[in-house]
Amino acid sequence: MWEETFKTHTDSKPNGPSSVGLDFSLPGFEHVYGIPEHADNLRLRTTENTDPYRLYNLDVFQYELYNTMALYGAVPLLLAHNVQRTLGIFWLNAAESWVDISSNTAGKTLLGKMLQYIQGGDETPQTDVRWMSESGIIDVFILLGPSPSDVFKQYGSLTGTQALPPYFSLGYHQCRWNYNDEEDVRNVDAGFDEHNLPYDVIWLDIEHADGKRYFTWDPHKFPTPKNMLTGLKEKRRKMVTIVDPHIKIDSGYRIHSEIRSRNFYIKTKDGGDYEGWCWPGRSDLWHFFSPFLFVLMMLTFVFPYQGSMDNLFVWNDMNEPSVFNGPEVTMHKDAVHWGGWEHRDVHNLYGLYVHRATAEGLIHRSGGKERPFVLTRAFFAGSQRYGAVWTGDNAAEWEHLKISLPMCLSLALVGISFCGADVGGFFKNPEPELLVRWYQAGAYQPFFRAHAHLDTPRREPWLHGEANTELIREALLQRYTLLPYWYTLFYNAHRDAEPVMRPLWVEFPSDVSTFAMDDQYLLGSALLVHPVTESGARGLQIYLPGTGEVWYDVHTHQKYESPQKLYQPVTMSSIPVFQRGGSIIPRKNRQRRSSDCMEDDPFTLYVALDLRGEAQGNLYLDDGHSFSYQQNEFLYRKFTHSHGKLTSSSLDLNGKFDTPSWLERVVIIGAAAKPNIVTLYQPGGSEVHLEFDYNAQTSVITVRKPGVNIASDFTISFR
């Protein structure tokens, strides 16, 4: 027990064997969620006949699906939900942990439960959860809710809320391992313009660096990076380059020499610098837990990264940390970090600290003015404060597309809203149908990036025939028109810890039929999305929740009363999305090459009426890139439709922000009758009669060119 061998690796356990654990009983609960990251269903299974869920950040090559095995990140937060209450258990421990789940109702069929009820059985459903960690102390928080939003706020008060991302990062990202050189970047960028496809960011993987020395450029492939970045900036686009925590051991590599001279490398148990193999070959790893190292990381982004500009952002990969020649492809547990901490104690924190240091470095680069964008593969509780997460090295298979939904929903439940999966699959080659369906699904996930392995054929959106290019273009345009709504949702996540992408039970907590549902979900409270994830699908079973509510197909405006199960026929162009009656969603409908180019474009309000003819919605707006919103440079508007009047007012009078954007159109969905007259009123202004159309077949009123500034107070009356 005092020394353990794993293949050729020995863990010396210098402080002896240890573990801590605690059991929790949850009477009345049958449904539990959370503890990502696992490629599994949203609702956690019982583990009585399998391994417990493992929380231990690992670089997993082509991970298995529907498995309790550990993946790239770990958040030790479990949520339990029933019709009366939602609660959470936050097990604050960064060591290797296991979660065992058992239930007295596991395996019982509905018929068995009915039989027990008929026979007078009074057994209360109960889920039991056992937490076990290799080291550390028992430090646990019980989040008592009672509502889902209460649990989110309680957890957010402990670990922080989702960082407000820069606006561009909500657009589409184009990536592969690797774009070969500057000419390749220019050609791919030009291809989007040639084929009339919007995108915001092009990414470079490890081959862009000089011998995989991070913060450098290959002098032959990328000899003039500033010229390349300037060309992108002129089109109001960005670039992201990869930065892993592995520093190539090379005396001529300035960053390596700098870190070694400051003694900022992780140590072996014997006191030497810890060496591990990764993409650069023999590498040392930064021990990010030193406060001094944060300063060094910040300065790394300001001075040594020659050729970088303010439109260059960062991707942290392999930060579990991945060590090719280590046990389980990671670091030895008896390695030592700054302050004498054994790696076994802090393993799951490492990716969080890499993410944090990178984000702080980007903030420092701008003098503290600009919001960073950093994507990370490894994460822990609190990673939401620093940027985005993706689900790692998936495959071009239908099941991987399907599993991306519950994986992102699980992350959203534990505070990490900015999540997505590699569109098309990282490994293997997607057939055109799968690629199109993945673009359609990705357009309705918070982080929207296509990515592909080095050995896969090129798959830019225009390489699969014009018919498929058109389908992908339509998915991209749907994403871009909804950017104002996405941005507002992220502001709500930042301010109030509300998940952007959420399971149906979060909004309908007493609807038992939604508790295990993870093939459809909500964006905010207003949009219900059911992506097509089956090959050759001709129709979907869609559940519309809510007693006494209505939903509208966003494409046809057809009205459906709920609750009901609906069979929806689909074609290759179908992306089933429904707007909830009683909601108002702002959109920008003019097509541009990037989100920055849409900045001053006008808005259209889509007003979906409930059965009482009422609706409301919000719009958050700021400059999209700086921290000026923290000095009240923002707009937070409320739109309300009631008693035949649509009004706009401020939700936060402290916020002030000038914008030329105006209201171009109002679309009233579910209007019972054609009004005789539509009139615009503004404080201190005269009445203006507005032009409008009424479609009796779809019950839609379209009001053209109200012309008011989106920041102004106004009322539009329908009489």
XYZ file of C-alpha atoms in Angstrom:
719
model
C 0.000 0.000 0.000
C 2.984 2.322 0.517
C 4.162 1.950 -3.064
C 2.113 1.210 -6.159
C 3.241 0.188 -9.628
C 1.248 0.991 -12.740
C 2.830 -0.736 -15.756
C 6.366 0.723 -15.762
C 5.507 3.603 -13.422
C 5.892 3.585 -9.662
C 4.023 5.874 -7.292
C 6.186 6.232 -4.206
C 3.365 7.557 -1.994
C 5.847 9.400 0.246
C 3.094 10.381 2.676
C 1.529 6.952 2.763
C -1.796 5.669 1.463
C -4.890 7.735 2.162
C -8.482 8.318 1.170
C -11.457 10.327 2.329
C -15.109 9.593 1.684
C -18.637 10.332 2.728
C -22.046 8.829 1.959
C -25.160 10.879 1.240
C -28.718 9.596 1.206
C -31.294 11.497 -0.831
C -34.794 10.335 0.179
C -37.432 11.156 -2.417
C -34.954 11.585 -5.295
C -34.684 9.289 -8.302
C -32.932 11.640 -10.726
C -29.387 12.920 -10.289
C -27.189 14.851 -12.724
C -23.844 16.573 -13.105
C -20.287 15.458 -12.119
C -18.954 16.006 -15.658
C -17.059 15.151 -17.716
C -18.376 11.815 -18.954
C -19.625 10.733 -22.366
C -22.936 9.588 -20.952
C -26.605 10.463 -20.711
C -27.695 13.562 -18.818
C -29.349 11.576 -16.045
C -26.670 9.717 -14.097
C -27.024 5.970 -13.944
C -26.664 3.758 -10.915
C -23.195 2.219 -10.649
C -23.996 -0.883 -8.605
C -23.003 -3.148 -11.502
C -20.238 -1.054 -13.011
C -17.355 1.193 -12.007
C -18.246 4.400 -10.176
C -18.090 7.663 -12.076
C -14.446 8.734 -12.070
C -13.271 12.349 -11.789
C -9.641 12.482 -12.913
C -8.614 14.731 -15.794
C -7.078 12.597 -18.545
C -6.076 12.864 -22.195
C -8.349 10.114 -23.527
C -7.738 9.024 -27.123
C -11.025 8.278 -28.936
C -13.132 7.998 -25.814
C -15.852 5.425 -25.380
C -19.487 6.479 -25.168
C -22.003 5.738 -22.413
C -19.195 5.085 -20.000
C -18.345 6.201 -16.459
C -14.647 6.555 -17.301
C -12.831 9.819 -16.660
C -12.358 12.371 -19.432
C -10.621 15.732 -19.817
C -12.328 17.700 -17.048
C -13.852 17.206 -13.626
C -16.466 19.215 -11.733
C -17.452 17.525 -8.439
C -20.971 18.928 -8.319
C -23.957 16.576 -8.319
C -27.541 17.829 -8.633
C -30.662 15.972 -7.538
C -34.157 16.912 -8.676
C -37.751 15.915 -7.988
C -41.065 17.712 -8.352
C -40.675 19.447 -4.979
C -37.019 20.443 -4.850
C -33.645 20.701 -6.539
C -30.484 20.385 -4.472
C -26.753 20.084 -5.041
C -23.741 18.405 -3.433
C -20.424 20.158 -4.137
C -17.493 17.948 -3.102
C -14.567 20.373 -3.123
C -11.624 18.054 -3.694
C -9.160 18.162 -6.613
C -7.644 14.714 -6.111
C -8.693 11.633 -8.042
C -12.298 11.025 -7.003
C -14.971 8.399 -7.557
C -18.736 8.742 -7.210
C -20.811 5.633 -6.565
C -24.573 5.899 -7.107
C -27.229 3.449 -5.969
C -31.012 3.618 -5.911
C -33.804 1.541 -4.409
C -35.814 2.033 -7.611
C -33.030 1.092 -10.017
C -34.056 -1.652 -12.379
C -37.720 -1.481 -11.470
C -39.986 -1.122 -14.469
C -43.008 1.144 -14.503
C -45.158 -1.981 -14.174
C -43.164 -3.036 -11.108
C -43.629 0.365 -9.506
C -47.379 0.224 -10.188
C -47.581 -3.262 -8.688
C -45.780 -2.074 -5.572
C -48.251 0.811 -5.295
C -51.267 -1.514 -5.712
C -49.885 -3.856 -3.076
C -49.603 -1.002 -0.649
C -45.848 -0.640 -0.721
C -44.770 2.570 0.926
C -41.064 2.541 0.094
C -39.884 6.075 -0.559
C -37.655 6.391 -3.630
C -34.106 7.089 -2.548
C -30.759 7.661 -4.235
C -27.544 7.100 -2.295
C -24.316 8.775 -3.374
C -20.869 7.816 -2.081
C -17.958 10.198 -2.696
C -14.380 8.930 -2.432
C -11.158 10.917 -2.992
C -7.592 9.705 -2.732
C -6.319 12.605 -0.628
C -7.275 15.936 0.861
C -10.000 16.731 3.363
C -13.766 16.485 3.435
C -14.921 19.923 2.312
C -18.491 19.686 1.077
C -21.249 22.189 0.398
C -24.937 21.256 0.381
C -26.917 23.538 -1.924
C -30.500 23.447 -0.698
C -32.245 25.233 -3.555
C -35.175 24.728 -3.476
C -35.566 25.740 -7.143
C -33.094 24.966 -9.949
C -32.256 28.678 -10.307
C -31.561 28.861 -6.574
C -29.051 26.016 -6.850
C -27.334 27.710 -9.802
C -27.021 30.970 -7.870
C -25.771 29.194 -4.742
C -23.095 27.362 -6.718
C -22.211 30.555 -8.597
C -21.683 32.339 -5.281
C -19.067 29.692 -4.419
C -17.176 29.263 -7.686
C -18.099 32.291 -9.796
C -20.304 32.708 -12.821
C -19.668 32.315 -16.536
C -17.328 34.981 -17.870
C -19.050 37.389 -20.260
C -17.400 36.381 -23.544
C -16.376 38.783 -26.288
C -19.152 39.000 -28.857
C -17.098 37.556 -31.723
C -16.540 34.302 -29.820
C -20.252 33.462 -30.169
C -19.866 33.346 -33.951
C -18.557 30.455 -36.035
C -14.970 29.185 -35.648
C -13.035 27.351 -38.386
C -10.251 25.013 -37.244
C -8.273 21.971 -38.257
C -4.990 20.343 -37.354
C -3.415 22.196 -39.171
C -3.751 25.051 -41.604
C -0.394 24.661 -43.278
C 0.938 28.168 -43.797
C 0.015 31.800 -44.366
C -1.153 31.099 -47.905
C -3.421 28.336 -46.653
C -4.922 30.726 -44.094
C -5.518 33.363 -46.792
C -7.142 30.820 -49.109
C -9.467 29.439 -46.436
C -10.408 32.952 -45.355
C -11.103 33.931 -48.973
C -13.133 30.750 -49.474
C -15.676 31.906 -46.904
C -16.136 35.183 -48.768
C -16.275 33.492 -52.157
C -19.024 31.149 -50.994
C -20.880 33.804 -48.991
C -20.380 32.071 -45.646
C -19.961 34.057 -42.409
C -17.264 33.193 -39.883
C -15.376 34.977 -37.134
C -12.257 33.039 -36.189
C -9.679 30.862 -37.923
C -7.534 28.604 -35.714
C -3.987 27.255 -35.894
C -2.945 24.025 -34.196
C 0.519 22.923 -33.023
C 2.182 22.965 -36.448
C 2.144 26.788 -36.566
C 4.894 27.014 -33.941
C 8.646 26.731 -34.551
C 9.358 23.116 -33.608
C 6.336 23.179 -31.284
C 7.934 25.872 -29.157
C 4.810 27.670 -27.996
C 4.629 31.473 -28.372
C 6.681 31.215 -31.581
C 5.919 30.981 -35.312
C 7.407 28.568 -37.821
C 9.721 30.918 -39.767
C 9.141 29.096 -43.055
C 5.378 28.547 -42.893
C 4.443 31.726 -41.013
C 7.239 34.225 -41.736
C 5.036 37.348 -41.528
C 2.378 36.658 -38.888
C 1.583 40.348 -38.421
C 0.712 40.665 -42.090
C -1.525 37.604 -41.809
C -3.250 38.939 -38.701
C -3.603 42.389 -40.256
C -5.368 40.856 -43.261
C -7.841 39.161 -40.939
C -8.319 42.313 -38.893
C -9.182 44.315 -41.995
C -12.064 41.884 -42.506
C -12.958 42.203 -38.793
C -11.990 38.615 -38.094
C -9.769 36.951 -35.476
C -7.259 34.129 -35.077
C -6.680 31.620 -32.274
C -3.400 29.756 -31.786
C -2.726 26.813 -29.519
C -0.596 27.094 -26.360
C -0.034 23.903 -24.351
C 1.662 23.852 -20.917
C 4.576 21.709 -22.189
C 7.772 23.724 -22.693
C 10.310 22.157 -25.035
C 13.633 21.438 -23.320
C 15.944 23.511 -25.474
C 18.625 25.846 -24.139
C 18.116 28.106 -27.143
C 14.391 28.534 -26.405
C 14.101 31.773 -24.448
C 10.899 30.846 -22.600
C 12.380 27.541 -21.423
C 15.512 29.264 -20.157
C 13.450 31.937 -18.428
C 11.211 29.463 -16.580
C 14.125 27.232 -15.583
C 16.152 30.190 -14.284
C 13.226 31.188 -12.084
C 12.757 27.605 -10.873
C 9.118 27.544 -12.033
C 8.999 23.973 -13.307
C 7.176 21.149 -11.537
C 9.615 18.953 -9.599
C 10.057 15.228 -9.219
C 9.829 13.693 -5.771
C 13.643 13.884 -5.691
C 13.726 17.635 -6.403
C 14.729 17.706 -10.073
C 12.673 19.273 -12.871
C 9.865 16.934 -13.896
C 10.217 15.883 -17.529
C 7.437 14.436 -19.620
C 6.900 13.755 -23.313
C 4.265 15.570 -25.297
C 4.071 17.155 -28.755
C 7.345 19.120 -28.387
C 9.193 15.921 -27.337
C 11.095 16.157 -24.042
C 9.275 18.839 -22.093
C 9.110 20.474 -18.709
C 5.776 21.625 -17.311
C 5.029 24.917 -15.594
C 3.734 24.612 -12.052
C 0.959 27.174 -12.389
C 0.120 27.332 -8.692
C 2.769 29.978 -7.985
C 1.448 33.550 -7.892
C 4.725 34.657 -9.456
C 4.088 32.372 -12.393
C 0.929 34.286 -13.225
C 3.061 37.384 -13.708
C 5.424 35.433 -15.951
C 2.554 34.024 -17.992
C 1.097 37.506 -18.395
C 4.405 38.889 -19.587
C 4.733 35.975 -21.999
C 1.791 37.352 -23.943
C 3.095 40.912 -23.962
C 6.731 40.639 -24.984
C 7.990 37.306 -26.349
C 5.103 36.394 -28.690
C 6.555 38.274 -31.625
C 4.093 38.822 -34.435
C 1.016 38.689 -32.228
C -1.691 41.336 -32.362
C -4.821 42.196 -30.432
C -6.940 39.966 -32.688
C -4.946 36.872 -31.678
C -6.444 34.690 -28.949
C -5.492 31.388 -27.305
C -6.441 27.729 -27.091
C -5.218 25.617 -24.150
C -4.983 21.925 -25.068
C -3.310 18.914 -23.401
C -3.602 20.644 -20.011
C -4.970 17.702 -17.995
C -1.873 17.588 -18.041
C -1.168 15.121 -20.830
C 2.159 13.291 -20.495
C 2.673 10.697 -23.208
C 5.126 8.630 -21.137
C 3.310 9.054 -17.829
C 0.912 6.728 -16.013
C -2.479 6.865 -17.773
C -0.900 9.446 -20.114
C -0.663 12.007 -17.327
C 1.680 13.212 -14.609
C 3.067 11.057 -11.798
C 1.088 11.613 -8.639
C 4.237 12.064 -6.538
C 5.456 15.025 -8.615
C 5.686 18.207 -6.536
C 4.209 21.651 -7.233
C 5.074 25.053 -5.808
C 4.506 25.146 -2.077
C 5.234 21.433 -1.659
C 1.880 20.193 -2.936
C 1.922 16.684 -4.322
C 0.378 16.378 -7.735
C -2.075 13.793 -6.384
C -3.637 16.544 -4.235
C -4.151 19.075 -7.032
C -4.338 17.039 -10.236
C -7.809 18.187 -11.299
C -6.896 21.833 -10.631
C -4.032 21.955 -13.120
C -6.127 22.670 -16.229
C -8.059 25.373 -14.371
C -4.845 27.175 -13.456
C -3.463 26.949 -17.005
C -6.766 28.419 -18.243
C -6.693 31.157 -15.617
C -3.090 32.147 -16.296
C -3.741 32.330 -20.044
C -6.856 34.469 -19.605
C -5.022 36.781 -17.181
C -2.180 37.041 -19.678
C -4.518 38.195 -22.430
C -6.136 40.726 -20.093
C -2.694 42.051 -19.165
C -1.803 42.329 -22.856
C -4.565 44.919 -23.276
C -3.708 46.837 -20.134
C -6.716 45.353 -18.392
C -9.183 46.744 -20.910
C -10.137 43.831 -23.165
C -12.006 40.630 -22.403
C -10.006 37.495 -23.227
C -11.091 34.482 -25.209
C -9.478 31.210 -24.154
C -10.691 27.695 -24.937
C -9.612 24.903 -22.579
C -9.843 21.135 -22.723
C -9.189 20.413 -19.021
C -11.327 22.088 -16.374
C -12.503 22.069 -12.774
C -15.104 23.875 -10.682
C -14.705 27.570 -11.463
C -13.339 27.186 -14.990
C -16.396 29.083 -16.201
C -14.736 32.311 -14.994
C -12.061 32.118 -17.681
C -13.679 31.114 -20.960
C -14.924 28.201 -23.020
C -14.713 24.391 -22.936
C -15.143 21.776 -25.622
C -15.822 18.058 -25.366
C -12.450 16.927 -26.673
C -11.423 14.420 -29.300
C -14.743 13.089 -30.569
C -15.286 11.074 -33.723
C -17.227 11.543 -36.956
C -20.007 9.175 -35.903
C -23.717 9.707 -35.344
C -23.487 8.558 -31.730
C -20.848 11.202 -31.045
C -23.134 13.876 -32.473
C -25.939 12.580 -30.263
C -23.809 12.464 -27.093
C -22.695 16.088 -27.538
C -26.100 17.226 -26.278
C -26.062 15.595 -22.819
C -22.342 16.328 -22.438
C -22.915 20.063 -22.897
C -26.091 20.008 -20.807
C -24.167 18.374 -17.951
C -21.548 21.120 -18.147
C -24.213 23.815 -18.186
C -25.744 22.425 -15.002
C -22.412 22.892 -13.187
C -21.904 26.486 -14.307
C -19.938 25.985 -17.532
C -22.301 27.395 -20.153
C -19.718 28.101 -22.883
C -19.506 24.550 -24.248
C -19.496 22.887 -27.641
C -18.293 19.828 -29.532
C -16.038 19.628 -32.583
C -18.432 19.981 -35.510
C -18.027 17.055 -37.891
C -16.047 15.019 -35.370
C -12.288 15.292 -34.769
C -11.366 11.742 -35.790
C -12.530 9.935 -38.942
C -14.354 11.289 -41.971
C -18.004 12.344 -41.777
C -20.356 11.501 -44.596
C -22.007 14.663 -46.011
C -25.314 13.978 -44.240
C -23.587 13.701 -40.846
C -21.521 16.832 -41.483
C -24.606 18.873 -42.394
C -26.557 17.617 -39.378
C -23.601 18.460 -37.152
C -23.480 22.033 -38.462
C -27.199 22.311 -37.811
C -26.787 21.045 -34.238
C -23.638 23.100 -33.609
C -25.385 26.283 -34.679
C -27.588 25.867 -31.608
C -24.841 25.016 -29.105
C -23.038 27.786 -27.197
C -19.531 27.215 -28.636
C -19.615 26.645 -32.390
C -16.363 25.334 -33.902
C -15.536 22.887 -36.675
C -12.321 20.939 -36.097
C -10.640 17.948 -37.727
C -7.645 15.663 -37.264
C -4.434 16.010 -39.255
C -5.091 12.766 -41.140
C -8.620 13.624 -42.284
C -9.423 15.049 -45.732
C -10.136 18.769 -45.857
C -13.718 19.579 -44.998
C -14.247 23.313 -45.276
C -17.980 23.981 -45.699
C -17.863 24.430 -49.491
C -16.097 21.120 -50.298
C -19.150 18.834 -50.257
C -21.240 19.983 -53.196
C -23.354 23.091 -53.641
C -26.480 21.517 -52.137
C -24.663 20.750 -48.888
C -22.912 24.117 -48.912
C -26.325 25.780 -49.071
C -27.561 23.725 -46.109
C -24.490 24.650 -44.072
C -24.868 28.296 -45.092
C -28.439 28.304 -43.806
C -27.307 26.841 -40.462
C -24.597 29.510 -40.169
C -27.073 32.278 -40.963
C -29.499 31.018 -38.334
C -26.662 31.204 -35.821
C -25.705 34.740 -36.792
C -29.229 36.145 -36.786
C -29.614 34.943 -33.190
C -26.360 36.452 -31.878
C -28.186 39.229 -29.950
C -30.195 36.550 -28.146
C -27.089 34.428 -27.470
C -25.267 37.464 -26.064
C -28.187 38.344 -23.809
C -28.274 34.776 -22.505
C -24.569 34.929 -21.706
C -25.082 38.193 -19.841
C -27.779 36.490 -17.762
C -25.386 33.594 -17.114
C -22.667 36.045 -16.087
C -24.931 38.077 -13.840
C -27.304 35.479 -12.383
C -25.642 32.081 -13.014
C -28.473 31.014 -15.348
C -27.341 28.266 -17.742
C -27.473 29.294 -21.396
C -28.262 25.783 -22.642
C -30.510 23.955 -20.201
C -32.495 20.734 -19.783
C -36.262 21.068 -20.042
C -36.757 20.233 -16.347
C -34.937 23.430 -15.354
C -37.831 25.469 -16.794
C -40.538 22.875 -16.107
C -39.437 21.399 -12.756
C -42.702 19.596 -12.019
C -42.983 17.847 -15.407
C -41.694 14.349 -14.652
C -41.601 13.398 -18.328
C -38.723 15.856 -18.874
C -36.475 14.557 -16.081
C -34.515 12.086 -18.225
C -34.848 13.945 -21.525
C -31.584 14.949 -23.219
C -32.210 14.774 -26.973
C -33.853 18.214 -26.877
C -33.164 21.251 -24.727
C -33.816 24.930 -24.177
C -31.716 27.968 -25.008
C -32.667 30.338 -22.240
C -36.346 29.973 -21.505
C -37.610 30.907 -24.969
C -36.177 28.523 -27.597
C -36.663 24.756 -27.672
C -34.215 22.885 -29.921
C -34.342 19.263 -31.070
C -31.429 18.638 -33.458
C -31.620 15.799 -35.943
C -29.051 13.234 -34.784
C -30.147 10.089 -36.648
C -29.004 9.029 -40.105
C -31.752 9.084 -42.713
C -34.259 10.671 -40.343
C -37.635 11.510 -41.865
C -39.292 12.690 -38.675
C -38.776 13.340 -34.967
C -40.829 12.884 -31.835
C -40.731 16.262 -30.121
C -42.133 17.019 -26.697
C -43.527 20.517 -26.107
C -43.756 21.098 -22.336
C -45.866 23.447 -20.241
C -49.492 23.229 -19.214
C -51.614 25.891 -20.893
C -48.722 27.184 -22.998
C -48.096 27.502 -26.730
C -45.027 27.018 -28.918
C -44.407 28.287 -32.444
C -42.263 26.680 -35.117
C -39.684 29.421 -35.779
C -39.578 28.612 -39.484
C -43.304 28.357 -40.290
C -44.849 30.138 -37.254
C -47.259 27.240 -36.874
C -48.808 27.245 -33.412
C -48.887 24.231 -31.058
C -50.558 24.047 -27.681
C -48.775 22.174 -24.929
C -48.121 19.828 -23.339
C -48.055 17.460 -26.262
C -45.863 14.984 -28.109
C -45.518 16.047 -31.692
C -44.318 14.103 -34.693
C -42.345 16.543 -36.834
C -41.461 15.504 -40.404
C -37.931 16.576 -41.350
C -35.930 17.027 -44.511
C -32.219 17.731 -44.854
C -32.922 21.446 -44.415
C -34.819 20.990 -41.148
C -33.546 22.290 -37.824
C -36.513 21.841 -35.457
C -36.650 24.954 -33.251
C -39.690 26.339 -31.427
C -40.217 29.721 -29.790
C -42.165 29.729 -26.572
C -45.371 31.697 -26.470
C -44.944 34.659 -24.170
C -41.361 35.402 -25.268
C -39.701 38.150 -27.312
C -36.435 37.406 -29.100
C -34.220 40.071 -30.716
C -32.486 39.166 -33.970
C -30.284 40.810 -36.588
C -31.297 39.534 -40.002
C -28.788 41.199 -42.332
C -26.090 38.830 -43.541
C -22.479 39.951 -43.019
C -19.069 38.289 -43.212
C -18.538 38.332 -39.417
C -20.232 39.361 -36.191
C -18.159 42.562 -35.952
C -19.572 43.661 -39.302
C -23.083 43.362 -37.826
C -22.341 45.724 -34.939
C -24.458 48.665 -36.106
C -27.087 46.682 -38.000
C -30.782 47.111 -37.106
C -32.820 44.723 -34.982
C -35.972 42.730 -35.571
C -38.124 41.732 -32.594
C -39.921 38.390 -32.812
C -42.883 38.605 -30.426
C -44.489 35.203 -29.766
C -47.795 35.704 -27.957
C -49.079 33.392 -25.264
C -52.752 32.439 -24.943
C -53.476 35.768 -23.219
C -51.819 37.772 -25.988
C -48.838 38.676 -23.801
C -45.070 38.346 -24.175
C -41.823 39.725 -22.807
C -38.095 39.516 -23.463
C -34.773 41.217 -22.849
C -31.846 42.577 -24.836
C -28.363 43.151 -23.450
C -25.944 45.283 -25.452
C -22.452 46.706 -24.888
C -19.330 47.246 -27.007
C -18.841 43.477 -27.217
C -15.160 43.345 -26.335
C -14.030 45.462 -23.358
C -14.638 45.567 -19.614
C -16.389 48.934 -19.936
C -19.681 47.278 -19.062
C -18.322 47.077 -15.501
C -18.394 50.896 -15.524
C -22.065 50.820 -16.574
C -21.418 51.249 -20.298
C -24.188 48.929 -21.435
C -27.860 48.712 -22.303
C -30.256 46.266 -20.726
C -33.681 46.645 -22.305
C -37.025 45.036 -21.530
C -39.692 44.489 -24.179
C -43.262 43.790 -23.083
C -46.366 43.054 -25.135
C -49.629 43.363 -23.220
C -53.159 44.580 -23.989
C -52.280 45.306 -27.605
C -49.189 47.382 -26.824
C -45.501 46.630 -27.284
C -43.343 48.734 -24.963
C -39.594 49.125 -24.553
C -38.060 50.250 -21.271
C -34.771 50.041 -19.383
C -34.152 47.094 -17.053
C -31.150 48.840 -15.508
C -31.179 52.645 -15.400
C -27.505 52.685 -14.401
C -26.521 51.426 -17.837
C -25.752 53.908 -20.625
C -24.491 52.967 -24.063
C -24.731 54.785 -27.384
C -25.540 52.708 -30.431
C -26.726 53.603 -33.931
C -28.686 50.340 -34.142
C -32.395 50.856 -34.705
C -35.565 48.802 -34.844
C -36.153 47.711 -38.422
C -39.068 45.334 -37.989
C -41.460 43.832 -35.457
C -42.960 40.397 -36.085
C -45.990 39.515 -33.937
C -46.559 35.731 -33.978
C -49.918 34.346 -32.899
C -51.935 37.519 -33.535
C -55.651 36.764 -33.332
C -56.753 39.367 -35.854
C -55.558 42.090 -38.170
C -55.309 45.471 -36.415
C -56.862 48.541 -38.009
C -53.917 50.755 -37.233
C -50.410 50.434 -35.763
C -49.049 53.530 -34.050
C -45.629 54.386 -32.622
C -45.400 56.604 -29.516
C -42.209 58.014 -28.028
C -41.812 60.256 -24.983
C -41.894 63.845 -26.156
C -42.565 62.803 -29.738
C -45.557 62.776 -32.027
C -47.628 59.752 -32.998
C -46.418 57.930 -36.105
C -48.580 55.494 -38.030
C -46.565 52.488 -39.179
C -46.890 50.284 -42.234
C -47.723 46.654 -41.550
C -48.920 43.407 -43.114
C -51.108 40.687 -41.667
C -50.918 37.062 -42.810
C -54.209 35.412 -41.886
C -52.878 31.911 -42.619
C -49.988 32.166 -40.161
C -51.573 34.782 -37.816
C -48.482 36.973 -38.126
C -48.316 40.780 -38.116
C -45.175 42.272 -39.643
C -44.527 45.922 -38.782
C -42.019 47.616 -41.069
C -39.492 50.288 -40.111
C -40.542 51.644 -36.743
C -37.195 53.421 -37.088
C -36.612 54.053 -33.375
C -33.180 53.678 -31.814
C -32.997 50.363 -29.981
C -31.846 52.194 -26.833
C -34.930 54.404 -26.656
C -38.199 54.062 -24.781
C -41.198 53.564 -27.062
C -44.658 52.065 -27.335
C -46.190 50.482 -30.431
C -49.966 50.221 -30.216
C -52.049 47.721 -32.198
C -55.703 48.801 -32.466
